[in-house]
Coordinates of C-alpha atoms and ligand atoms in Angstrom, one line a residue:
M439 CA -112.2 34.0 361.1
L440 CA -111.7 31.0 359.8
L441 CA -107.9 29.3 358.5
V442 CA -108.0 26.5 356.4
Y443 CA -105.8 24.2 354.3
S444 CA -102.1 25.2 354.9
E445 CA -99.2 23.4 353.4
K446 CA -95.7 22.8 355.0
R447 CA -92.7 24.3 353.8
S448 CA -90.5 21.8 352.2
F449 CA -88.8 20.4 349.0
L450 CA -91.0 18.6 346.2
L451 CA -89.0 15.9 343.9
R452 CA -90.9 14.6 340.9
N453 CA -90.2 11.3 338.8
L454 CA -89.0 9.4 341.8
L455 CA -89.2 5.8 340.4
L456 CA -90.2 2.4 342.3
S457 CA -90.5 -0.9 340.4
L458 CA -93.2 -3.1 341.3
D459 CA -91.4 -5.0 343.7
E460 CA -90.4 -2.5 345.9
D461 CA -91.9 -1.0 348.7
E462 CA -92.8 2.5 349.3
T463 CA -90.8 2.9 352.4
L464 CA -87.6 3.0 350.1
L465 CA -88.7 6.2 349.1
P466 CA -86.9 8.0 351.9
R467 CA -83.7 6.2 351.1
R468 CA -84.2 7.1 347.4
I469 CA -84.0 10.7 348.0
A470 CA -81.1 9.9 350.2
E471 CA -79.2 8.6 347.4
R472 CA -80.1 10.8 344.8
F473 CA -78.3 13.6 346.9
S474 CA -75.7 11.6 348.2
L475 CA -77.1 12.4 352.0
S476 CA -77.3 9.8 355.0
P477 CA -80.8 8.6 355.1
A478 CA -81.4 10.0 358.5
D479 CA -81.2 13.6 356.8
V480 CA -84.6 13.2 354.9
T481 CA -86.4 13.9 358.2
S482 CA -90.3 13.3 356.8
L483 CA -91.3 12.5 353.3
R484 CA -95.3 12.9 351.9
I485 CA -96.2 11.5 348.9
V486 CA -98.0 14.2 346.6
R487 CA -98.8 12.0 343.6
K488 CA -98.6 8.9 342.7
G489 CA -99.1 7.6 339.1
I490 CA -98.3 4.4 337.0
D491 CA -95.9 4.1 334.0
A492 CA -97.0 1.2 332.2
R493 CA -95.3 2.3 328.6
K494 CA -93.1 -0.9 328.8
K495 CA -94.9 -3.6 329.8
S496 CA -91.8 -5.7 330.8
Q497 CA -90.7 -2.4 333.1
I498 CA -94.3 -1.2 335.1
R499 CA -93.3 1.4 337.6
H500 CA -94.9 3.7 339.9
V501 CA -93.9 7.3 339.6
Y502 CA -93.7 9.4 342.6
T503 CA -93.9 13.1 343.4
V504 CA -92.8 14.0 347.0
S505 CA -92.7 16.9 349.3
F506 CA -89.7 16.1 352.1
D507 CA -88.0 17.9 354.7
V508 CA -84.2 17.9 355.1
A509 CA -81.9 18.5 358.4
D510 CA -80.2 21.4 356.6
P511 CA -82.6 22.9 354.1
E512 CA -80.3 25.9 353.5
G513 CA -77.5 23.9 352.7
F514 CA -79.3 21.5 350.6
W515 CA -80.6 24.0 348.8
R516 CA -77.6 25.9 348.2
R517 CA -75.9 22.5 346.8
F518 CA -79.0 21.3 344.6
G519 CA -81.3 24.1 343.9
G520 CA -81.8 24.3 340.4
E521 CA -81.4 20.3 339.9
R522 CA -84.0 19.2 337.4
D523 CA -87.2 17.7 339.2
L524 CA -86.3 19.7 342.5
E525 CA -88.6 22.6 343.8
L526 CA -88.5 24.4 346.8
L527 CA -91.9 24.4 348.1
Q528 CA -93.1 28.1 349.4
A529 CA -95.7 27.7 352.5
A530 CA -99.1 28.1 350.8
L531 CA -100.9 31.0 352.4
P532 CA -104.1 29.8 354.3
T533 CA -107.3 30.8 352.9
I534 CA -109.2 33.2 355.2
F535 CA -112.9 33.8 354.9
T536 CA -114.2 37.2 356.1
P537 CA -117.6 37.0 357.7
V538 CA -120.1 38.3 355.2
E539 CA -123.4 39.6 356.8
S540 CA -126.4 38.5 354.9
R541 CA -129.0 40.9 354.0
G542 CA -131.4 38.3 352.5
R543 CA -132.1 34.8 352.1
I544 CA -130.1 32.6 350.1
I545 CA -131.3 29.0 348.7
I546 CA -129.4 26.1 347.3
V547 CA -131.4 23.5 345.2
G548 CA -129.6 20.5 344.8
S549 CA -127.8 18.2 347.1
G550 CA -125.1 17.4 344.6
P551 CA -121.3 18.1 344.8
A552 CA -122.5 21.9 343.3
G553 CA -125.3 22.2 345.9
L554 CA -123.2 20.9 348.7
F555 CA -120.0 22.7 348.0
A556 CA -122.0 26.1 347.4
A557 CA -123.3 25.2 350.7
I558 CA -120.1 24.4 352.7
R559 CA -118.2 27.4 351.1
L560 CA -121.2 29.6 352.0
S561 CA -121.0 28.7 355.5
E562 CA -117.5 29.0 355.6
Y563 CA -118.3 33.0 355.5
G564 CA -120.8 32.8 358.1
L565 CA -123.9 32.8 355.9
R566 CA -126.9 30.3 356.4
P567 CA -128.4 29.3 353.3
I568 CA -131.4 26.8 353.0
L569 CA -130.5 23.6 350.9
I570 CA -133.4 22.0 349.4
E571 CA -133.1 18.8 347.7
R572 CA -136.1 16.8 346.2
G573 CA -134.9 13.3 347.1
R574 CA -134.6 11.5 350.1
M575 CA -131.5 11.2 352.7
V576 CA -128.9 8.7 351.7
D577 CA -129.6 5.9 353.7
D578 CA -133.5 5.8 352.4
R579 CA -132.4 6.5 349.0
V580 CA -129.9 3.5 349.0
R581 CA -132.8 1.5 349.8
D582 CA -134.8 2.9 347.1
V583 CA -132.2 2.3 344.3
S584 CA -131.8 -1.4 345.6
R585 CA -135.3 -1.6 345.6
F586 CA -135.2 -0.6 342.3
W587 CA -132.3 -2.8 341.2
Q588 CA -133.8 -5.8 342.4
S589 CA -137.7 -5.7 341.3
G590 CA -137.8 -2.9 338.7
E591 CA -139.9 -0.6 340.8
L592 CA -138.7 2.9 340.1
D593 CA -139.4 6.3 342.5
E594 CA -139.1 8.7 340.2
E595 CA -138.0 11.4 343.3
S596 CA -135.3 8.9 344.9
N597 CA -132.9 7.1 342.9
I598 CA -129.4 7.1 340.9
Q599 CA -130.1 10.8 339.9
F600 CA -132.0 12.3 342.7
G601 CA -131.2 12.8 346.4
E602 CA -129.0 13.4 348.9
G603 CA -125.4 13.5 347.3
G604 CA -126.9 13.9 344.0
A605 CA -125.9 11.8 341.0
G606 CA -122.6 11.8 343.0
T607 CA -123.4 9.5 345.3
F608 CA -123.6 6.7 343.5
S609 CA -121.0 7.5 341.1
D610 CA -117.5 5.9 340.8
G611 CA -116.0 8.7 342.3
K612 CA -113.4 9.4 340.1
L613 CA -112.3 12.9 341.0
T614 CA -110.2 13.4 337.6
T615 CA -110.6 17.0 336.3
R616 CA -109.1 18.5 333.4
V617 CA -110.2 21.8 334.8
R618 CA -107.0 23.5 336.5
D619 CA -108.7 25.4 339.5
P620 CA -106.6 26.7 342.6
N621 CA -109.8 25.4 344.8
A622 CA -109.1 21.8 343.7
G623 CA -107.1 21.4 346.5
Y624 CA -109.3 22.8 349.0
V625 CA -112.3 20.4 347.5
L626 CA -109.7 17.1 348.2
S627 CA -108.9 18.5 351.7
R628 CA -112.2 18.9 352.6
L629 CA -113.7 15.4 351.3
V630 CA -110.8 13.8 353.2
E631 CA -112.0 15.7 356.2
F632 CA -115.5 14.3 355.5
G633 CA -114.3 10.5 355.5
A634 CA -112.9 10.4 351.7
P635 CA -109.6 8.1 351.6
E636 CA -106.7 10.2 351.9
E637 CA -104.9 8.7 349.1
I638 CA -107.4 11.1 347.1
A639 CA -104.8 14.0 348.0
W640 CA -102.0 12.4 346.1
S641 CA -103.2 10.1 343.5
S642 CA -102.7 10.9 340.5
K643 CA -106.2 9.1 339.4
P644 CA -108.1 9.5 342.7
H645 CA -111.1 7.7 343.6
V646 CA -113.4 7.7 346.2
G647 CA -115.9 4.7 345.5
S648 CA -119.3 4.5 345.8
D649 CA -119.5 2.9 349.2
R650 CA -117.5 5.5 350.9
L651 CA -119.3 8.3 349.1
R652 CA -122.6 7.5 351.0
E653 CA -120.5 8.1 354.2
V654 CA -118.8 11.4 353.0
V655 CA -122.1 12.7 352.2
A656 CA -123.9 12.1 355.6
N657 CA -120.7 13.5 357.4
I658 CA -121.2 16.7 354.7
R659 CA -125.1 17.4 355.9
R660 CA -123.9 16.7 359.5
F661 CA -121.1 19.7 359.0
L662 CA -123.9 21.7 357.3
L663 CA -126.5 21.3 360.2
S664 CA -123.9 22.0 362.7
R665 CA -123.2 25.5 360.7
G666 CA -126.4 26.5 361.0
V667 CA -127.5 25.5 357.6
E668 CA -130.9 24.1 357.1
V669 CA -131.3 21.3 354.7
R670 CA -134.4 20.3 353.7
F671 CA -135.1 16.6 351.9
G672 CA -138.4 16.1 350.0
A673 CA -138.6 19.5 348.6
R674 CA -138.4 19.9 345.0
L675 CA -138.2 23.4 343.5
S676 CA -141.7 23.9 341.4
D677 CA -141.8 27.6 340.8
L678 CA -140.2 30.7 340.6
R679 CA -141.6 34.1 341.8
T680 CA -139.8 37.6 339.9
A681 CA -140.6 40.9 339.5
S682 CA -139.3 43.3 337.3
G683 CA -136.3 40.8 336.3
R684 CA -135.3 39.9 339.7
L685 CA -136.1 36.7 341.6
T686 CA -138.3 37.2 344.8
A687 CA -139.4 33.7 345.6
V688 CA -139.4 30.1 344.8
V689 CA -142.2 27.6 345.5
V690 CA -141.5 24.2 346.8
N691 CA -143.7 21.1 346.0
D692 CA -145.7 23.2 344.3
S693 CA -147.5 24.9 347.7
D694 CA -144.9 26.4 349.8
E695 CA -143.6 30.0 348.8
L696 CA -140.2 30.8 350.3
P697 CA -139.4 34.7 349.9
C698 CA -135.6 34.3 348.4
D699 CA -133.1 36.9 347.3
R700 CA -130.5 34.6 345.9
L701 CA -131.0 31.2 344.3
V702 CA -128.0 29.0 343.7
L703 CA -129.6 26.4 341.0
A704 CA -127.6 23.1 341.0
P705 CA -130.3 20.6 339.9
G706 CA -127.9 18.3 338.1
H707 CA -128.5 17.5 334.3
S708 CA -131.7 14.9 334.8
A709 CA -134.0 17.6 336.3
R710 CA -136.3 17.7 333.5
D711 CA -139.3 19.2 335.0
T712 CA -137.4 22.1 336.3
Y713 CA -135.8 22.9 332.9
A714 CA -139.4 23.0 331.4
M715 CA -140.5 25.3 334.5
L716 CA -137.6 27.6 333.8
H717 CA -138.4 27.7 330.0
E718 CA -142.1 28.3 331.0
R719 CA -141.0 31.0 333.3
G720 CA -138.9 32.7 330.6
V721 CA -135.4 31.9 331.8
P722 CA -133.0 32.0 329.4
L723 CA -131.9 28.4 328.1
E724 CA -129.8 27.2 325.2
A725 CA -129.7 23.7 324.0
K726 CA -126.0 22.3 323.5
P727 CA -124.2 19.4 322.1
F728 CA -123.9 16.1 324.4
A729 CA -122.7 12.6 324.1
V730 CA -124.7 9.2 323.6
G731 CA -123.7 5.3 323.4
F732 CA -123.8 2.4 325.7
R733 CA -121.7 0.7 328.2
V734 CA -118.9 -2.0 327.1
E735 CA -118.1 -4.7 329.7
H736 CA -115.0 -6.7 329.6
P737 CA -113.5 -9.1 332.3
Q738 CA -111.0 -7.3 334.1
E739 CA -108.3 -9.3 333.5
L740 CA -108.5 -8.8 329.9
I741 CA -107.8 -5.3 330.3
N742 CA -105.4 -5.6 332.8
R743 CA -103.3 -8.2 330.2
I744 CA -103.8 -5.4 327.6
Q745 CA -102.4 -2.2 329.6
Y746 CA -100.3 -4.4 331.7
G747 CA -99.1 -7.2 330.0
I748 CA -100.0 -9.2 333.2
P749 CA -103.6 -10.4 334.6
S750 CA -103.2 -9.0 337.9
H751 CA -100.6 -7.9 340.4
P752 CA -100.8 -7.2 344.4
R753 CA -99.2 -3.8 343.8
L754 CA -101.7 -2.6 340.6
P755 CA -104.7 -1.1 340.7
P756 CA -107.4 -2.7 338.3
A757 CA -106.3 -1.3 335.0
D758 CA -108.4 1.5 333.4
Y759 CA -108.3 3.1 329.7
A760 CA -109.4 6.2 328.3
L761 CA -109.7 6.0 324.4
T762 CA -110.9 8.7 321.8
Y763 CA -111.6 8.4 318.0
N764 CA -112.4 11.8 315.5
D765 CA -113.5 11.0 312.3
G766 CA -112.5 14.0 310.1
A767 CA -114.7 13.5 307.7
S768 CA -118.3 13.9 309.6
G769 CA -116.2 15.9 312.0
R770 CA -118.1 13.4 314.7
S771 CA -115.9 11.6 317.6
A772 CA -116.4 8.4 319.9
Y773 CA -114.9 8.1 323.1
S774 CA -114.8 6.3 326.1
F775 CA -116.3 7.9 329.4
C776 CA -116.3 7.4 333.1
M777 CA -114.3 4.0 332.8
C778 CA -114.8 1.9 336.0
P779 CA -112.2 -0.5 336.8
G780 CA -113.5 -3.7 339.0
G781 CA -117.3 -2.1 338.9
V782 CA -120.6 -2.8 337.7
V783 CA -123.1 -1.3 335.1
V784 CA -125.9 0.3 336.9
A785 CA -129.8 1.4 336.1
S786 CA -129.8 4.8 336.5
S787 CA -133.1 5.7 335.6
S788 CA -135.3 8.9 336.7
E789 CA -138.3 8.5 334.7
S790 CA -140.9 5.9 334.3
C791 CA -140.8 4.0 331.2
G792 CA -136.9 4.7 330.5
V793 CA -133.7 2.9 330.6
V794 CA -130.3 4.8 331.3
T795 CA -127.3 2.8 332.0
N796 CA -124.3 4.6 334.0
G797 CA -121.0 2.7 335.9
M798 CA -120.1 2.7 339.1
S799 CA -117.3 1.0 341.5
N800 CA -116.8 0.7 345.3
L801 CA -113.5 1.6 346.9
A802 CA -112.0 -1.8 346.7
R803 CA -112.7 -2.0 343.0
N804 CA -112.8 -5.7 343.3
T805 CA -115.6 -7.2 341.2
L806 CA -114.4 -9.3 338.1
W807 CA -115.6 -6.7 335.3
A808 CA -114.5 -3.5 333.9
N809 CA -117.0 -1.4 332.1
S810 CA -117.0 2.1 330.1
A811 CA -119.3 4.4 328.8
L812 CA -118.8 4.6 324.8
V813 CA -120.7 7.1 323.4
A814 CA -120.5 9.3 320.2
T815 CA -120.8 13.1 319.9
V816 CA -124.7 14.2 319.3
R817 CA -124.8 17.5 317.4
L818 CA -127.7 20.3 317.5
E819 CA -128.6 19.2 314.0
D820 CA -129.4 15.6 315.1
F821 CA -132.4 17.0 317.6
P822 CA -133.8 19.4 315.3
G823 CA -136.4 21.8 316.5
D824 CA -135.8 25.6 318.2
S825 CA -137.0 24.7 321.8
P826 CA -134.0 24.5 324.4
L827 CA -135.5 21.6 325.2
A828 CA -135.0 19.8 321.9
G829 CA -132.1 17.9 323.3
V830 CA -134.0 16.4 326.5
H831 CA -136.4 15.2 324.3
F832 CA -134.1 13.5 322.1
Q833 CA -132.6 11.8 325.3
R834 CA -136.1 10.8 326.5
R835 CA -137.1 9.0 323.3
L836 CA -133.6 7.2 323.3
E837 CA -134.2 5.7 327.0
Q838 CA -138.2 4.8 325.9
R839 CA -136.7 2.9 322.9
A840 CA -134.3 1.2 325.3
F841 CA -137.1 0.2 327.6
T842 CA -138.9 -1.4 324.7
L843 CA -136.4 -3.1 323.4
G844 CA -135.4 -4.3 326.7
G845 CA -138.9 -5.9 327.2
G846 CA -140.5 -2.9 329.1
D847 CA -139.3 -3.9 332.9
Y848 CA -135.8 -2.2 333.1
R849 CA -134.2 -4.6 332.0
A850 CA -131.3 -3.2 329.7
P851 CA -131.2 -3.8 326.0
A852 CA -127.4 -5.7 325.4
Q853 CA -125.5 -7.1 322.4
S854 CA -122.5 -8.7 322.1
L855 CA -119.8 -6.0 321.1
I856 CA -118.8 -8.0 318.0
S857 CA -122.4 -8.6 316.8
F858 CA -123.0 -4.7 316.9
L859 CA -119.7 -4.6 314.7
G860 CA -121.5 -7.1 312.4
R861 CA -118.4 -9.4 312.4
G862 CA -120.6 -12.5 313.4
R863 CA -122.4 -13.5 316.8
G864 CA -120.0 -12.9 319.6
G865 CA -119.7 -14.6 323.0
E866 CA -122.3 -15.3 325.8
I867 CA -124.2 -12.0 326.5
R868 CA -122.8 -11.5 330.3
S869 CA -123.4 -8.2 332.1
T870 CA -123.2 -6.8 335.7
Y871 CA -126.7 -4.8 334.9
S872 CA -129.5 -5.5 337.5
P873 CA -132.2 -5.9 337.1
G874 CA -130.9 -8.0 333.8
V875 CA -130.3 -7.4 330.5
R876 CA -132.7 -8.7 327.2
E877 CA -130.5 -9.5 323.8
A878 CA -131.6 -6.9 321.2
D879 CA -130.0 -5.1 318.3
L880 CA -128.4 -2.0 319.6
A881 CA -127.9 -0.4 316.3
E882 CA -131.8 0.2 316.4
L883 CA -131.2 2.4 319.4
F884 CA -129.6 5.7 317.6
P885 CA -129.9 7.3 314.4
A886 CA -127.6 6.1 311.5
P887 CA -124.8 8.6 311.4
L888 CA -124.3 7.8 315.0
V889 CA -124.0 3.8 314.8
T890 CA -121.2 4.5 312.2
T891 CA -119.6 6.9 314.2
L892 CA -119.7 4.3 317.1
R893 CA -118.8 1.1 314.8
E894 CA -115.6 3.1 313.7
G895 CA -114.9 4.3 317.3
I896 CA -114.6 0.8 318.4
A897 CA -112.7 -0.8 315.3
S898 CA -110.2 2.0 316.0
F899 CA -109.9 1.3 319.8
E900 CA -108.4 -2.0 318.7
G901 CA -105.7 -0.2 317.1
K902 CA -104.9 1.3 320.6
M903 CA -105.8 -1.7 322.6
R904 CA -105.3 -5.1 321.0
G905 CA -108.0 -7.3 322.6
F906 CA -110.6 -4.7 323.3
I907 CA -112.8 -6.3 320.1
T908 CA -113.5 -9.7 321.9
A909 CA -116.1 -12.3 322.3
E910 CA -116.3 -11.6 325.8
A911 CA -117.2 -8.3 325.4
T912 CA -120.9 -7.0 326.0
L913 CA -122.8 -3.8 325.4
V914 CA -125.7 -2.6 327.4
G915 CA -127.7 0.5 326.4
V916 CA -128.4 3.3 326.9
E917 CA -125.9 5.9 328.3
S918 CA -128.0 9.1 327.7
R919 CA -127.1 11.1 330.5
T920 CA -123.6 11.8 330.2
S921 CA -124.0 15.8 330.6
S922 CA -126.6 18.3 330.4
P923 CA -128.2 18.6 326.7
L924 CA -128.9 22.6 327.2
R925 CA -127.2 25.5 329.4
I926 CA -128.6 28.0 331.6
P927 CA -126.3 30.8 330.6
R928 CA -124.8 33.1 332.9
G929 CA -123.3 36.6 333.0
E930 CA -119.8 37.3 334.3
D931 CA -121.6 38.0 337.8
L932 CA -122.7 34.2 337.7
Q933 CA -126.2 35.6 337.7
S934 CA -128.9 34.1 334.8
V935 CA -128.6 36.5 331.8
G936 CA -132.6 37.1 332.4
V937 CA -133.1 36.7 336.0
S938 CA -131.1 38.4 338.4
G939 CA -130.6 36.5 341.8
L940 CA -130.5 33.0 340.0
Y941 CA -127.2 31.5 339.7
P942 CA -127.1 28.5 337.4
C943 CA -124.6 26.1 338.8
G944 CA -122.7 22.8 338.1
E945 CA -123.5 20.2 335.6
G946 CA -127.5 21.1 335.3
G947 CA -126.7 24.4 334.6
G948 CA -124.3 23.4 331.7
H949 CA -121.5 24.9 333.6
A950 CA -119.8 21.7 334.7
G951 CA -119.4 17.9 333.8
G952 CA -118.2 15.3 336.9
I953 CA -118.0 15.5 340.5
M954 CA -114.8 17.6 341.0
S955 CA -116.0 20.6 338.4
A956 CA -119.3 20.6 339.7
A957 CA -117.7 21.3 343.0
L958 CA -115.6 23.5 342.0
D959 CA -118.3 25.3 340.4
G960 CA -120.5 25.4 343.4
I961 CA -117.7 27.0 344.9
R962 CA -117.2 29.6 342.5
V963 CA -120.8 30.4 342.5
A964 CA -120.8 30.5 346.5
D965 CA -117.9 33.1 345.9
A966 CA -119.5 35.1 343.6
V967 CA -122.6 35.0 346.3
A968 CA -120.6 36.0 349.2
A969 CA -118.9 39.1 347.3
Q970 CA -122.2 40.7 346.1
E971 CA -123.5 39.9 349.6
R972 CA -120.8 42.0 351.2
N973 CA -120.9 44.5 348.2
G974 CA -124.8 44.7 348.6
V975 CA -125.1 44.2 344.9
Ligands
FAD1305 C1 -123.6 6.4 338.3 C2 -122.8 7.2 337.9 C3 -121.4 7.2 338.1 C4 -120.7 8.4 337.9 N1 -119.8 8.4 338.2 C5 -118.7 9.5 338.5 C6 -117.2 9.3 338.4 O1 -116.7 8.4 338.8 N2 -116.3 10.9 338.3 C7 -117.4 12.0 338.3 O2 -116.4 13.0 337.8 N3 -118.6 12.0 337.7 C8 -119.3 10.9 337.9 N4 -120.6 11.0 337.6 C9 -121.4 12.1 337.5 C10 -121.5 13.0 338.4 O3 -122.0 12.2 339.3 C11 -122.2 14.2 338.3 O4 -121.2 14.8 336.8 C12 -122.0 15.2 339.2 O5 -122.6 14.6 340.5 C13 -122.6 16.4 339.0 O6 -122.9 17.2 340.0 P1 -124.1 18.5 340.1 O7 -124.2 18.9 341.5 O8 -124.3 19.5 339.5 O9 -125.2 17.7 340.0 P2 -126.1 16.3 340.7 O10 -125.1 15.6 341.4 O11 -126.6 15.7 339.3 O12 -126.8 16.8 341.8 C14 -128.4 17.3 341.4 C15 -129.3 17.3 342.8 O13 -130.3 18.4 342.4 C16 -131.7 17.8 342.9 N5 -132.6 18.3 342.3 C17 -133.1 18.2 340.9 N6 -134.1 19.0 340.5 C18 -134.3 19.5 341.8 C19 -135.6 20.5 341.9 N7 -136.5 20.9 341.3 N8 -135.6 20.7 343.4 C20 -135.0 20.2 344.4 N9 -133.9 19.3 344.2 C21 -133.4 19.4 342.8 C22 -131.6 16.1 342.8 O14 -132.3 15.5 343.5 C23 -130.2 15.9 343.0 O15 -129.7 15.5 344.2 C24 -121.8 9.6 337.6 C25 -122.7 9.8 337.8 C26 -123.4 8.6 338.0 C27 -124.8 8.6 337.8

């Protein structure tokens, strides 16, 4: 029996403020002052959350939530219980995993956050799944990706989308999620154990960084191997075998047939061949809306000035932003997405003759550039056709058009933001995208209604962030892999509604978006698999 994740009994205080000039060592004293204690009465303190209040540019402050212990907890609570912002923390019950006996073989497809956390969780129950991953191990993959960035030589099985750690490995590693899930703390504490920076547990905007993620992913593999999980690289799920609506086996690399009772299918949103195979095998799939657009790059100091009123400060992280625009008349929206302060725009293709952009940053976030996706929603009527794969075809056409506009050698088409808006030529085209950019008219990439929404959206962003529209901003296309263009529906038991034993999972199944929510979905599916194994269903 394994116990994990316990929390100490203490008090919780929200909205504790420090100015930019004040050091965190002042926090115990601030608590003592607030409750008229002696500083020695505050016996321990832990930062639970740290955020920035930059609403008044002249008075930017750090806002903390802290947990702390005092010398006389009973007396303290008698005097101050009921004070605003103060709570008594109950000790969290430890999570207990009761071992489960496996009756059959469990296979997980994909080593992204969803597949990895499904494997970690199953191993906590004492189960030993086989994890198959089409791409290569992280170190080899890093070499394949940098070769592509330098020479434009793409490996379709080992790239930003495919390989150990999934799309998550080269991500920015922002762990924010809108999903409130009791397992979020479990994911964060596991990531810290595997080498992520400790502050992700309390930062209001947790960020691991692409450099650190590579270590985390390799440590997860070592952990899984130590638990008896088998991990196979260069192993692509190429077919399924079913009998009477139940999964019986999987085929790997078109040749090896492995009997299989439960398949956790977490292939990410770029496994287009896998989607096609599932469709051919009659697994129910349904098209869903998504979003496309481009990356915008600004000098980071310009974004800092807009958000903080100053170009930089040693106690402030490079500033970020999140912008949205809704057009009431058309019902379309435009929004910024996956903003990467101090980062770079990265070539993220996984299919030959297609250009795909995305953004990432290292832990230090120390480049001179800020980038973010700016995307507009794509609705089902934008890609007519009955096939559930119609959205995939729409994305592919955009990526091929971007490849042609970029010159046919994986350079990305780019345009100054001012010029895209039709307000003149704008400034010099500057981008961190490697293997380089070529000037083009980005309006040629998208259907007209999307161009209109993107233009209106950008115009409205200027109202929220004065200076956003500037000759210093460059657009780089095309951002097409924002989320899955289809869903693999599942029932309450989390199995495919058409094939029992098949558990669509993570972003590829259309059940998550982003690292955190994919990891949480992996856990959800693993818990369902373990419960069904235990109950023999
Ligand atoms: C550059 C970049 C930056 C990003 N930044 C962030 C960020 O800061 N924060 C955030 O929350 N999200 C970010 N994302 C998105 C995030 O990475 C994904 O949402 C997340 O990785 C999805 O997890 P997943 O496990 O569902 O799928 P994936 O991570 O896509 O993993 C799927 C895995 O399955 C494998 N696979 C596919 N088909 C098969 C098959 N047939 N057989 C065997 N294996 C297969 C793939 O090789 C891949 O390794 C970023 C993505 C990219 C590309």
